Amino acid sequence: MSQRDLNSLIEIAQEARERAFAPFSNFRVGAAVETEDGEIYTGCNIESASYGLTVCAERVAIWKAVSEGARCFGRLVIVADTERLTPPCGTCRQIIWEHCRNTTIVLANLRGETETVDIQHLLPRAFDAKYLREAGKEKGASEG
Ligand code: THU
């Protein structure tokens, strides 16, 4: 991955951040997820007056991509204006695990600082579909 390419993906996430709808927290986040064949989907956080319905930038980007048929992602950039780089929240970690397991996650701020993290580290021992499949097998076994 060339640094220049990464910088342009960060810029795209920064532009998405400008579109954040965050009138309640004023905490604006942008995200950009890139498919393995180079397509880019962006997201920003979208808040609700019913606070719990707020959706984070990462999930908006991933759901836009998945809803358009994209499945394999190379990189996910998350940008916020914080000194300490903002990591994804717990809910987003679950969604990242399910859709972007092998994705390079890049945290960035507006001062040009970046850090690469991986989801295995952010969400150890994650719950996912394999547990559902195992439960299905057990059910079949006890019934049979
Ligand atoms: N937020 C994100 O969009 N992504 C994160 O990783 C952390 C939090 C948003 C949700 C809410 O609109 C605001 O930041 C404050 O929590």
PDB file of C-alpha atoms and ligand atoms in Angstrom:
ATOM      1  CA  MET A   1       0.000   0.000   0.000  1.00  0.00           C
ATOM      2  CA  SER A   2       1.635   3.269  -1.015  1.00  0.00           C
ATOM      3  CA  GLN A   3       1.572   6.176   1.419  1.00  0.00           C
ATOM      4  CA  ARG A   4       0.127   8.446  -1.274  1.00  0.00           C
ATOM      5  CA  ASP A   5      -2.805   6.129  -1.794  1.00  0.00           C
ATOM      6  CA  LEU A   6      -3.424   6.025   1.923  1.00  0.00           C
ATOM      7  CA  ASN A   7      -3.342   9.818   2.103  1.00  0.00           C
ATOM      8  CA  SER A   8      -5.996  10.102  -0.564  1.00  0.00           C
ATOM      9  CA  LEU A   9      -8.203   7.589   1.260  1.00  0.00           C
ATOM     10  CA  ILE A  10      -7.737   9.628   4.449  1.00  0.00           C
ATOM     11  CA  GLU A  11      -8.730  12.784   2.560  1.00  0.00           C
ATOM     12  CA  ILE A  12     -11.871  11.065   1.307  1.00  0.00           C
ATOM     13  CA  ALA A  13     -12.750  10.070   4.902  1.00  0.00           C
ATOM     14  CA  GLN A  14     -12.091  13.655   6.019  1.00  0.00           C
ATOM     15  CA  GLU A  15     -14.483  14.939   3.363  1.00  0.00           C
ATOM     16  CA  ALA A  16     -17.094  12.438   4.549  1.00  0.00           C
ATOM     17  CA  ARG A  17     -16.577  13.737   8.074  1.00  0.00           C
ATOM     18  CA  GLU A  18     -17.613  17.191   6.866  1.00  0.00           C
ATOM     19  CA  ARG A  19     -21.015  15.710   6.089  1.00  0.00           C
ATOM     20  CA  ALA A  20     -21.514  14.350   9.623  1.00  0.00           C
ATOM     21  CA  PHE A  21     -24.943  15.004  11.080  1.00  0.00           C
ATOM     22  CA  ALA A  22     -23.925  15.461  14.706  1.00  0.00           C
ATOM     23  CA  PRO A  23     -25.999  18.323  16.151  1.00  0.00           C
ATOM     24  CA  PHE A  24     -26.165  16.713  19.601  1.00  0.00           C
ATOM     25  CA  SER A  25     -22.558  15.733  20.274  1.00  0.00           C
ATOM     26  CA  ASN A  26     -20.783  17.976  17.748  1.00  0.00           C
ATOM     27  CA  PHE A  27     -18.350  15.057  17.504  1.00  0.00           C
ATOM     28  CA  ARG A  28     -17.843  14.524  13.802  1.00  0.00           C
ATOM     29  CA  VAL A  29     -16.483  11.291  12.410  1.00  0.00           C
ATOM     30  CA  GLY A  30     -15.753  10.253   8.835  1.00  0.00           C
ATOM     31  CA  ALA A  31     -14.994   6.840   7.399  1.00  0.00           C
ATOM     32  CA  ALA A  32     -13.945   5.408   4.070  1.00  0.00           C
ATOM     33  CA  VAL A  33     -13.839   1.723   3.255  1.00  0.00           C
ATOM     34  CA  GLU A  34     -12.095   0.492   0.136  1.00  0.00           C
ATOM     35  CA  THR A  35     -12.949  -2.758  -1.588  1.00  0.00           C
ATOM     36  CA  GLU A  36     -10.213  -5.070  -2.798  1.00  0.00           C
ATOM     37  CA  ASP A  37     -10.874  -3.865  -6.357  1.00  0.00           C
ATOM     38  CA  GLY A  38     -10.485  -0.203  -5.409  1.00  0.00           C
ATOM     39  CA  GLU A  39     -14.064   1.006  -4.978  1.00  0.00           C
ATOM     40  CA  ILE A  40     -14.570   3.394  -2.077  1.00  0.00           C
ATOM     41  CA  TYR A  41     -17.635   3.820   0.117  1.00  0.00           C
ATOM     42  CA  THR A  42     -17.808   6.634   2.645  1.00  0.00           C
ATOM     43  CA  GLY A  43     -19.763   7.229   5.822  1.00  0.00           C
ATOM     44  CA  CYS A  44     -20.280   9.860   8.488  1.00  0.00           C
ATOM     45  CA  ASN A  45     -22.000   9.654  11.843  1.00  0.00           C
ATOM     46  CA  ILE A  46     -25.708  10.397  11.739  1.00  0.00           C
ATOM     47  CA  GLU A  47     -27.297  11.291  15.050  1.00  0.00           C
ATOM     48  CA  SER A  48     -30.910  11.069  16.126  1.00  0.00           C
ATOM     49  CA  ALA A  49     -32.916  13.154  18.587  1.00  0.00           C
ATOM     50  CA  SER A  50     -33.649   9.727  20.060  1.00  0.00           C
ATOM     51  CA  TYR A  51     -29.963   9.419  20.908  1.00  0.00           C
ATOM     52  CA  GLY A  52     -29.724   5.639  20.900  1.00  0.00           C
ATOM     53  CA  LEU A  53     -30.631   5.527  17.213  1.00  0.00           C
ATOM     54  CA  THR A  54     -27.428   7.323  16.253  1.00  0.00           C
ATOM     55  CA  VAL A  55     -25.278   5.448  13.764  1.00  0.00           C
ATOM     56  CA  CYS A  56     -21.492   5.727  13.641  1.00  0.00           C
ATOM     57  CA  ALA A  57     -19.528   6.685  10.547  1.00  0.00           C
ATOM     58  CA  GLU A  58     -17.900   3.252  10.208  1.00  0.00           C
ATOM     59  CA  ARG A  59     -21.195   1.421  10.152  1.00  0.00           C
ATOM     60  CA  VAL A  60     -22.684   3.812   7.620  1.00  0.00           C
ATOM     61  CA  ALA A  61     -19.705   3.208   5.307  1.00  0.00           C
ATOM     62  CA  ILE A  62     -19.754  -0.575   5.741  1.00  0.00           C
ATOM     63  CA  TRP A  63     -23.512  -0.857   5.319  1.00  0.00           C
ATOM     64  CA  LYS A  64     -23.454   1.332   2.214  1.00  0.00           C
ATOM     65  CA  ALA A  65     -20.772  -0.939   0.761  1.00  0.00           C
ATOM     66  CA  VAL A  66     -22.466  -4.203   1.715  1.00  0.00           C
ATOM     67  CA  SER A  67     -25.831  -2.969   0.458  1.00  0.00           C
ATOM     68  CA  GLU A  68     -24.220  -2.259  -2.918  1.00  0.00           C
ATOM     69  CA  GLY A  69     -22.935  -5.819  -3.092  1.00  0.00           C
ATOM     70  CA  ALA A  70     -19.354  -5.227  -1.915  1.00  0.00           C
ATOM     71  CA  ARG A  71     -17.901  -7.961   0.285  1.00  0.00           C
ATOM     72  CA  CYS A  72     -14.094  -7.865   0.545  1.00  0.00           C
ATOM     73  CA  PHE A  73     -12.426  -4.792   1.959  1.00  0.00           C
ATOM     74  CA  GLY A  74      -8.768  -3.857   1.883  1.00  0.00           C
ATOM     75  CA  ARG A  75      -8.725  -0.776   4.092  1.00  0.00           C
ATOM     76  CA  LEU A  76     -11.019   1.127   6.419  1.00  0.00           C
ATOM     77  CA  VAL A  77     -10.078   4.671   7.466  1.00  0.00           C
ATOM     78  CA  ILE A  78     -11.720   6.357  10.463  1.00  0.00           C
ATOM     79  CA  VAL A  79     -11.137  10.083  10.989  1.00  0.00           C
ATOM     80  CA  ALA A  80     -12.030  12.282  13.954  1.00  0.00           C
ATOM     81  CA  ASP A  81     -10.661  15.552  15.262  1.00  0.00           C
ATOM     82  CA  THR A  82      -9.044  14.193  18.416  1.00  0.00           C
ATOM     83  CA  GLU A  83      -5.511  14.322  19.718  1.00  0.00           C
ATOM     84  CA  ARG A  84      -5.682  10.676  20.766  1.00  0.00           C
ATOM     85  CA  LEU A  85      -6.759   8.778  17.676  1.00  0.00           C
ATOM     86  CA  THR A  86     -10.408   7.739  17.936  1.00  0.00           C
ATOM     87  CA  PRO A  87     -10.935   3.970  17.828  1.00  0.00           C
ATOM     88  CA  PRO A  88     -14.216   2.355  16.720  1.00  0.00           C
ATOM     89  CA  CYS A  89     -16.856   1.883  19.419  1.00  0.00           C
ATOM     90  CA  GLY A  90     -17.815  -1.587  20.629  1.00  0.00           C
ATOM     91  CA  THR A  91     -20.819  -1.909  18.321  1.00  0.00           C
ATOM     92  CA  CYS A  92     -18.736  -0.958  15.297  1.00  0.00           C
ATOM     93  CA  ARG A  93     -16.044  -3.456  16.307  1.00  0.00           C
ATOM     94  CA  GLN A  94     -18.621  -6.221  16.022  1.00  0.00           C
ATOM     95  CA  ILE A  95     -19.714  -5.042  12.575  1.00  0.00           C
ATOM     96  CA  ILE A  96     -16.098  -4.607  11.461  1.00  0.00           C
ATOM     97  CA  TRP A  97     -15.377  -8.153  12.642  1.00  0.00           C
ATOM     98  CA  GLU A  98     -18.263  -9.557  10.642  1.00  0.00           C
ATOM     99  CA  HIS A  99     -17.592  -7.657   7.413  1.00  0.00           C
ATOM    100  CA  CYS A 100     -13.967  -6.504   7.488  1.00  0.00           C
ATOM    101  CA  ARG A 101     -12.069  -9.262   9.271  1.00  0.00           C
ATOM    102  CA  ASN A 102      -8.985  -8.993   7.071  1.00  0.00           C
ATOM    103  CA  THR A 103      -9.204  -5.263   6.588  1.00  0.00           C
ATOM    104  CA  THR A 104      -6.434  -2.885   7.574  1.00  0.00           C
ATOM    105  CA  ILE A 105      -7.998  -0.319   9.905  1.00  0.00           C
ATOM    106  CA  VAL A 106      -6.374   3.098   9.839  1.00  0.00           C
ATOM    107  CA  LEU A 107      -7.220   5.630  12.553  1.00  0.00           C
ATOM    108  CA  ALA A 108      -6.492   9.230  11.626  1.00  0.00           C
ATOM    109  CA  ASN A 109      -6.972  12.729  12.972  1.00  0.00           C
ATOM    110  CA  LEU A 110      -6.896  16.155  11.383  1.00  0.00           C
ATOM    111  CA  ARG A 111      -3.256  16.725  12.393  1.00  0.00           C
ATOM    112  CA  GLY A 112      -1.989  14.111   9.977  1.00  0.00           C
ATOM    113  CA  GLU A 113      -1.425  11.441  12.625  1.00  0.00           C
ATOM    114  CA  THR A 114      -2.326   7.853  11.793  1.00  0.00           C
ATOM    115  CA  GLU A 115      -2.188   4.441  13.386  1.00  0.00           C
ATOM    116  CA  THR A 116      -2.930   1.052  11.897  1.00  0.00           C
ATOM    117  CA  VAL A 117      -4.844  -1.419  14.052  1.00  0.00           C
ATOM    118  CA  ASP A 118      -6.370  -4.831  13.420  1.00  0.00           C
ATOM    119  CA  ILE A 119      -9.756  -6.037  14.471  1.00  0.00           C
ATOM    120  CA  GLN A 120      -8.415  -9.233  16.106  1.00  0.00           C
ATOM    121  CA  HIS A 121      -6.633  -6.976  18.569  1.00  0.00           C
ATOM    122  CA  LEU A 122      -9.602  -4.617  19.077  1.00  0.00           C
ATOM    123  CA  LEU A 123     -12.149  -7.408  19.519  1.00  0.00           C
ATOM    124  CA  PRO A 124     -10.590 -10.600  20.868  1.00  0.00           C
ATOM    125  CA  ARG A 125     -12.748 -13.744  21.014  1.00  0.00           C
ATOM    126  CA  ALA A 126     -15.470 -12.158  18.908  1.00  0.00           C
ATOM    127  CA  PHE A 127     -18.918 -13.663  18.587  1.00  0.00           C
ATOM    128  CA  ASP A 128     -19.889 -14.491  15.021  1.00  0.00           C
ATOM    129  CA  ALA A 129     -21.749 -16.847  12.702  1.00  0.00           C
ATOM    130  CA  LYS A 130     -19.612 -19.875  13.551  1.00  0.00           C
ATOM    131  CA  TYR A 131     -21.310 -20.089  16.964  1.00  0.00           C
ATOM    132  CA  LEU A 132     -24.712 -20.023  15.293  1.00  0.00           C
ATOM    133  CA  ARG A 133     -23.628 -22.855  13.009  1.00  0.00           C
ATOM    134  CA  GLU A 134     -22.303 -24.884  15.953  1.00  0.00           C
ATOM    135  CA  ALA A 135     -25.569 -24.447  17.833  1.00  0.00           C
ATOM    136  CA  GLY A 136     -27.392 -25.600  14.715  1.00  0.00           C
ATOM    137  CA  LYS A 137     -25.301 -28.782  14.590  1.00  0.00           C
ATOM    138  CA  GLU A 138     -25.920 -29.548  18.250  1.00  0.00           C
ATOM    139  CA  LYS A 139     -29.633 -29.096  17.792  1.00  0.00           C
ATOM    140  CA  GLY A 140     -29.558 -31.472  14.830  1.00  0.00           C
ATOM    141  CA  ALA A 141     -27.532 -34.025  16.810  1.00  0.00           C
ATOM    142  CA  SER A 142     -29.842 -34.075  19.829  1.00  0.00           C
ATOM    143  CA  GLU A 143     -32.897 -34.295  17.620  1.00  0.00           C
ATOM    144  CA  GLY A 144     -31.417 -37.052  15.504  1.00  0.00           C
TER     145      GLY A 144
HETATM  146  N1  THU B   1     -18.956   7.924  16.657  1.00  0.00           N
HETATM  147  C1  THU B   1     -18.611   7.439  15.424  1.00  0.00           C
HETATM  148  O1  THU B   1     -19.184   7.824  14.405  1.00  0.00           O
HETATM  149  N2  THU B   1     -17.617   6.511  15.364  1.00  0.00           N
HETATM  150  C2  THU B   1     -16.895   6.088  16.433  1.00  0.00           C
HETATM  151  O2  THU B   1     -16.042   5.236  16.278  1.00  0.00           O
HETATM  152  C3  THU B   1     -17.138   6.662  17.761  1.00  0.00           C
HETATM  153  C4  THU B   1     -18.371   7.478  17.894  1.00  0.00           C
HETATM  154  C5  THU B   1     -19.991   8.945  16.720  1.00  0.00           C
HETATM  155  C6  THU B   1     -21.314   8.515  17.265  1.00  0.00           C
HETATM  156  C7  THU B   1     -21.878   9.827  17.793  1.00  0.00           C
HETATM  157  O3  THU B   1     -22.534  10.495  16.737  1.00  0.00           O
HETATM  158  C8  THU B   1     -20.659  10.641  18.179  1.00  0.00           C
HETATM  159  O4  THU B   1     -19.561   9.995  17.558  1.00  0.00           O
HETATM  160  C9  THU B   1     -20.426  10.736  19.673  1.00  0.00           C
HETATM  161  O5  THU B   1     -20.433   9.477  20.247  1.00  0.00           O
END
